[in-house]
CSV table of C-alpha atoms and ligand atoms in Angstrom, one decimal:
chain,number,residue,atom,x,y,z
A,978,MET,CA,251.0,119.2,212.6
A,979,ASN,CA,254.5,119.5,211.1
A,980,ARG,CA,256.2,116.5,209.5
A,981,ASN,CA,258.7,116.0,212.4
A,982,LEU,CA,255.9,115.9,214.9
A,983,SER,CA,253.8,113.5,213.0
A,984,GLY,CA,256.8,111.2,212.5
A,985,ILE,CA,257.2,111.1,216.3
A,986,LEU,CA,253.5,110.6,216.8
A,987,SER,CA,253.3,107.6,214.5
A,988,LYS,CA,256.2,105.9,216.4
A,989,LEU,CA,254.5,106.6,219.7
A,990,LEU,CA,251.2,105.2,218.5
A,991,ALA,CA,252.9,102.1,217.2
A,992,SER,CA,254.3,101.3,220.7
A,993,ALA,CA,251.1,102.4,222.4
A,994,SER,CA,249.1,99.8,220.5
A,995,LEU,CA,251.1,97.0,222.1
A,996,LEU,CA,249.0,97.6,225.1
A,997,ALA,CA,245.8,97.2,223.3
A,998,ALA,CA,245.5,93.5,224.1
A,999,SER,CA,243.7,93.2,227.4
A,1000,THR,CA,241.2,90.9,229.0
A,1001,VAL,CA,237.5,91.3,229.1
A,1002,PHE,CA,236.0,91.5,232.5
A,1003,ALA,CA,233.9,88.5,233.6
A,1004,ALA,CA,231.0,89.8,235.8
A,1005,GLY,CA,231.0,88.3,239.3
A,1006,ASN,CA,234.8,88.1,239.7
A,1007,THR,CA,236.2,90.9,241.8
A,1008,SER,CA,239.6,91.2,243.5
A,1009,ALA,CA,241.7,89.3,240.9
A,1010,GLU,CA,240.4,91.5,238.1
A,1011,GLN,CA,240.7,94.6,240.2
A,1012,SER,CA,244.3,94.0,241.0
A,1013,GLN,CA,244.9,93.2,237.3
A,1014,TYR,CA,243.3,96.5,236.4
A,1015,LEU,CA,245.3,98.3,238.9
A,1016,GLU,CA,248.5,96.9,237.4
A,1017,GLU,CA,247.3,97.7,233.9
A,1018,SER,CA,246.4,101.3,234.9
A,1019,ARG,CA,249.8,101.9,236.5
A,1020,LYS,CA,251.5,100.7,233.4
A,1021,VAL,CA,249.3,102.8,231.1
A,1022,ALA,CA,249.8,105.9,233.3
A,1023,GLN,CA,253.6,105.4,233.3
A,1024,GLU,CA,253.9,104.8,229.6
A,1025,PHE,CA,251.6,107.7,228.8
A,1026,MET,CA,253.5,110.2,230.9
A,1027,GLN,CA,256.9,109.0,229.8
A,1028,THR,CA,255.9,109.1,226.1
A,1029,LEU,CA,254.4,112.5,226.4
A,1030,GLY,CA,257.1,114.0,228.6
A,1031,GLY,CA,259.8,112.7,226.3
A,1032,THR,CA,258.2,114.1,223.2
A,1033,LEU,CA,257.5,117.4,224.9
A,1034,LYS,CA,261.1,117.7,226.1
A,1035,LYS,CA,262.4,117.0,222.6
A,1036,GLN,CA,260.2,119.5,220.9
A,1037,LEU,CA,261.0,122.2,223.5
A,1038,ALA,CA,264.7,121.7,222.8
A,1039,LEU,CA,264.1,121.5,219.0
A,1040,GLY,CA,261.7,124.4,218.5
A,1041,GLY,CA,261.0,126.2,221.8
A,1042,ALA,CA,257.8,126.5,223.8
A,1043,GLU,CA,255.6,128.0,221.0
A,1044,SER,CA,256.3,125.0,218.7
A,1045,ALA,CA,255.7,122.6,221.6
A,1046,ILE,CA,252.1,123.7,222.2
A,1047,GLY,CA,251.2,121.3,219.3
A,1048,VAL,CA,252.6,118.3,221.3
A,1049,CYS,CA,250.2,119.1,224.1
A,1050,LYS,CA,247.3,120.1,221.9
A,1051,GLU,CA,247.5,117.2,219.4
A,1052,ILE,CA,249.7,114.4,220.8
A,1053,ALA,CA,248.2,114.3,224.3
A,1054,PRO,CA,244.6,113.8,223.2
A,1055,ALA,CA,245.8,111.4,220.5
A,1056,LEU,CA,247.6,109.3,223.0
A,1057,ALA,CA,244.6,109.4,225.4
A,1058,ASN,CA,242.5,108.1,222.5
A,1059,GLU,CA,245.0,105.4,221.6
A,1060,TYR,CA,245.1,104.1,225.2
A,1061,SER,CA,241.3,104.3,225.5
A,1062,LYS,CA,240.5,100.8,224.2
A,1063,ASN,CA,238.7,97.6,225.2
A,1064,GLY,CA,236.4,99.4,227.7
A,1065,ARG,CA,239.2,101.5,229.2
A,1066,VAL,CA,238.9,105.3,229.2
A,1067,VAL,CA,242.1,107.4,229.7
A,1068,LYS,CA,242.1,111.2,230.3
A,1069,ARG,CA,244.2,113.9,231.8
A,1070,VAL,CA,242.2,116.1,234.2
A,1071,SER,CA,242.9,119.1,236.4
A,1072,LEU,CA,241.1,121.4,238.9
A,1073,LYS,CA,242.5,124.3,236.7
A,1074,ASN,CA,242.1,122.8,233.3
A,1075,ARG,CA,243.2,124.1,229.9
A,1076,ASN,CA,241.4,121.7,227.7
A,1077,PRO,CA,237.7,122.9,228.2
A,1078,VAL,CA,236.3,119.4,227.4
A,1079,GLN,CA,238.6,116.5,228.2
A,1080,GLY,CA,240.4,118.4,231.0
A,1081,VAL,CA,237.3,118.8,233.2
A,1082,PRO,CA,237.2,116.4,236.2
A,1083,ASP,CA,234.0,114.7,237.3
A,1084,ALA,CA,232.8,115.0,240.9
A,1085,TRP,CA,234.9,112.0,242.1
A,1086,GLU,CA,238.0,113.2,240.2
A,1087,GLN,CA,237.6,116.7,241.8
A,1088,ASN,CA,237.7,115.1,245.2
A,1089,VAL,CA,240.7,113.0,244.4
A,1090,LEU,CA,242.5,116.0,242.9
A,1091,ALA,CA,241.7,118.1,246.0
A,1092,GLY,CA,243.2,115.2,248.1
A,1093,PHE,CA,246.3,115.2,246.0
A,1094,ASP,CA,246.7,118.9,246.5
A,1095,LEU,CA,246.3,118.6,250.3
A,1096,ALA,CA,248.8,115.7,250.4
A,1097,GLN,CA,251.3,117.8,248.4
A,1098,GLN,CA,250.8,120.7,250.7
A,1099,GLN,CA,251.5,118.4,253.7
A,1100,GLY,CA,254.8,117.5,252.1
A,1101,LYS,CA,254.0,114.1,250.7
A,1102,PRO,CA,256.0,113.1,247.7
A,1103,LEU,CA,254.1,113.3,244.4
A,1104,SER,CA,255.9,110.4,242.7
A,1105,GLY,CA,253.7,107.4,242.9
A,1106,MET,CA,250.8,109.4,244.4
A,1107,GLU,CA,247.7,107.4,243.2
A,1108,VAL,CA,244.2,106.3,244.2
A,1109,SER,CA,242.2,103.3,242.9
A,1110,THR,CA,238.7,102.2,243.8
A,1111,VAL,CA,235.5,100.5,242.5
A,1112,ARG,CA,232.5,102.8,242.4
A,1113,ASP,CA,228.8,102.4,241.6
A,1114,GLU,CA,227.9,105.3,239.4
A,1115,ALA,CA,224.6,106.1,237.6
A,1116,ASP,CA,225.5,104.1,234.5
A,1117,GLY,CA,227.3,101.2,236.1
A,1118,ARG,CA,230.1,99.8,238.3
A,1119,TRP,CA,233.4,101.3,237.4
A,1120,PHE,CA,237.0,100.5,238.3
A,1121,ARG,CA,238.6,104.0,238.8
A,1122,TYR,CA,242.3,104.9,239.0
A,1123,MET,CA,244.1,108.3,239.2
A,1124,LYS,CA,247.7,109.2,239.4
A,1125,ALA,CA,249.1,112.7,240.2
A,1126,ILE,CA,251.0,114.6,237.6
A,1127,PRO,CA,253.7,116.8,239.1
A,1128,THR,CA,254.6,120.2,237.7
A,1129,GLN,CA,258.2,120.1,236.6
A,1130,ALA,CA,260.4,123.1,235.7
A,1131,MET,CA,259.9,122.6,232.0
A,1132,CYS,CA,256.1,122.8,232.4
A,1133,LEU,CA,256.3,126.4,233.7
A,1134,GLN,CA,256.8,128.0,230.3
A,1135,CYS,CA,253.2,127.1,229.5
A,1136,HIS,CA,251.7,126.6,233.0
A,1137,GLY,CA,253.7,128.9,235.3
A,1138,GLN,CA,253.5,132.4,236.6
A,1139,PRO,CA,253.1,135.3,234.2
A,1140,SER,CA,256.8,136.0,234.3
A,1141,ASP,CA,257.6,132.4,233.2
A,1142,ILE,CA,255.5,132.6,230.1
A,1143,SER,CA,256.7,134.4,227.0
A,1144,GLU,CA,254.6,136.9,225.0
A,1145,GLY,CA,254.4,134.5,222.0
A,1146,VAL,CA,253.2,131.5,224.1
A,1147,ARG,CA,250.7,133.7,226.0
A,1148,ALA,CA,249.2,134.9,222.7
A,1149,LEU,CA,249.0,131.4,221.2
A,1150,LEU,CA,247.4,130.0,224.4
A,1151,LEU,CA,244.9,132.9,224.5
A,1152,LYS,CA,243.9,132.2,220.9
A,1153,GLU,CA,243.6,128.4,221.3
A,1154,TYR,CA,242.3,128.3,224.9
A,1155,PRO,CA,240.3,131.5,225.6
A,1156,GLN,CA,239.1,129.9,228.9
A,1157,ASP,CA,242.5,128.7,230.0
A,1158,LYS,CA,242.7,128.1,233.8
A,1159,ALA,CA,246.0,126.1,233.7
A,1160,VAL,CA,248.5,128.9,234.7
A,1161,GLY,CA,250.0,130.1,237.9
A,1162,TYR,CA,251.7,126.8,238.9
A,1163,SER,CA,255.0,126.4,240.6
A,1164,GLU,CA,257.4,123.5,240.4
A,1165,GLY,CA,256.4,120.6,242.6
A,1166,GLN,CA,252.7,121.4,242.6
A,1167,VAL,CA,250.1,118.9,241.3
A,1168,ARG,CA,249.3,120.0,237.7
A,1169,GLY,CA,246.6,117.4,237.4
A,1170,ALA,CA,246.2,113.7,237.1
A,1171,ILE,CA,245.9,110.9,234.7
A,1172,SER,CA,242.5,109.3,235.2
A,1173,ILE,CA,241.7,105.8,234.0
A,1174,LYS,CA,238.4,104.1,234.3
A,1175,ARG,CA,236.9,100.8,233.1
A,1176,LEU,CA,233.3,99.7,233.2
A,1177,LEU,CA,233.0,96.5,235.3
A,1178,GLU,CA,229.2,96.0,235.1
A,1179,VAL,CA,226.3,97.8,233.7
A,1180,MET,CA,223.8,98.6,236.5
A,1181,PRO,CA,220.5,96.8,236.4
A,1182,VAL,CA,217.7,99.4,235.8
A,1183,THR,CA,215.8,100.2,239.1
A,1184,ASP,CA,212.7,102.3,239.4
B,1804,HEC,C1,254.5,124.1,225.2
B,1804,HEC,C2,253.5,124.4,226.2
B,1804,HEC,C3,253.3,123.4,227.2
B,1804,HEC,C4,254.2,122.8,228.1
B,1804,HEC,C5,255.7,123.1,228.1
B,1804,HEC,C6,253.4,122.0,229.0
B,1804,HEC,N1,252.1,122.0,228.7
B,1804,HEC,FE1,250.6,121.0,229.6
B,1804,HEC,N2,249.3,121.7,228.3
B,1804,HEC,C7,249.6,122.5,227.2
B,1804,HEC,C8,248.4,122.6,226.4
B,1804,HEC,C9,248.3,123.4,225.1
B,1804,HEC,C10,247.4,121.8,227.0
B,1804,HEC,C11,246.0,121.6,226.5
B,1804,HEC,C12,246.0,120.3,225.7
B,1804,HEC,C13,244.7,119.9,225.2
B,1804,HEC,O1,244.1,120.6,224.4
B,1804,HEC,O2,244.3,118.8,225.5
B,1804,HEC,C14,248.0,121.3,228.2
B,1804,HEC,C15,247.3,120.4,229.0
B,1804,HEC,C16,247.9,119.8,230.1
B,1804,HEC,C17,247.2,118.9,230.9
B,1804,HEC,C18,245.7,118.4,230.8
B,1804,HEC,C19,244.8,119.1,231.8
B,1804,HEC,C20,244.4,120.4,231.3
B,1804,HEC,O3,244.9,121.4,231.9
B,1804,HEC,O4,243.6,120.6,230.4
B,1804,HEC,C21,248.1,118.5,231.9
B,1804,HEC,C22,247.8,117.5,233.0
B,1804,HEC,C23,249.3,119.1,231.6
B,1804,HEC,N3,249.2,119.9,230.5
B,1804,HEC,C24,250.5,118.9,232.3
B,1804,HEC,C25,251.7,119.4,231.9
B,1804,HEC,C26,252.9,119.0,232.6
B,1804,HEC,C27,253.1,118.1,233.8
B,1804,HEC,C28,253.9,119.7,231.9
B,1804,HEC,C29,255.4,119.5,232.1
B,1804,HEC,C30,256.0,118.2,232.1
B,1804,HEC,C31,253.3,120.4,230.8
B,1804,HEC,N4,252.0,120.2,230.8
B,1804,HEC,C32,254.0,121.2,229.9
B,1804,HEC,C33,250.8,123.2,227.0
B,1804,HEC,C34,252.0,122.9,227.6
């Protein structure tokens, strides 16, 4: 990471850590905690996307798309880690993911992403498109939240049609992400979602 980028990153992380203070869930309570987690998730999603989007825009203007690949490659996962605290897990996922590990949606996330795509195709606005629920999963009861991430014009130079992507960017992406699926998008489509989950209760073992 170059010095400029790491300077930006440390500033970002300092502000992100303000969010670290959050309450521990008391088993048995439901709706009050759930609405609190919904509010918290909305706040995290908004801050995450604003921080990342702002940094990306700056780096694109400063050094162009090739240099900005580092923002997505290093800062996005660093921010996700920074926000993943106190039982909260934050990721960015997509049906056509670039990150071959963190970008892969689980079965529930796949359904939600397909629902977001459908809603977008039906003309629903992407801003504020979100889902939240409480789910019993194999390892416990989870609060789950997802918010759609719209494809903006500035995203196309790394996620657009072949004609939107320069030779240099294409070569770097191929090198870093040989299994990249995150291309072929147009402005206004759902690029993916921010997905936030929080363990509410560990399931009792049944046999
Ligand atoms: C300079 C190139 C570049 C630009 C511009 C760019 N991205 Fe990305 N994007 C990447 C890279 C590289 C990754 C993989 C990051 C990683 O390793 O986690 C990525 C990953 C993602 C992911 C995570 C899911 C996945 O596919 O693995 C989302 C969501 C995403 N980008 C959305 C956007 C949006 C929205 C924009 C525009 C606001 C945008 N990107 C602009 C390069 C870019």
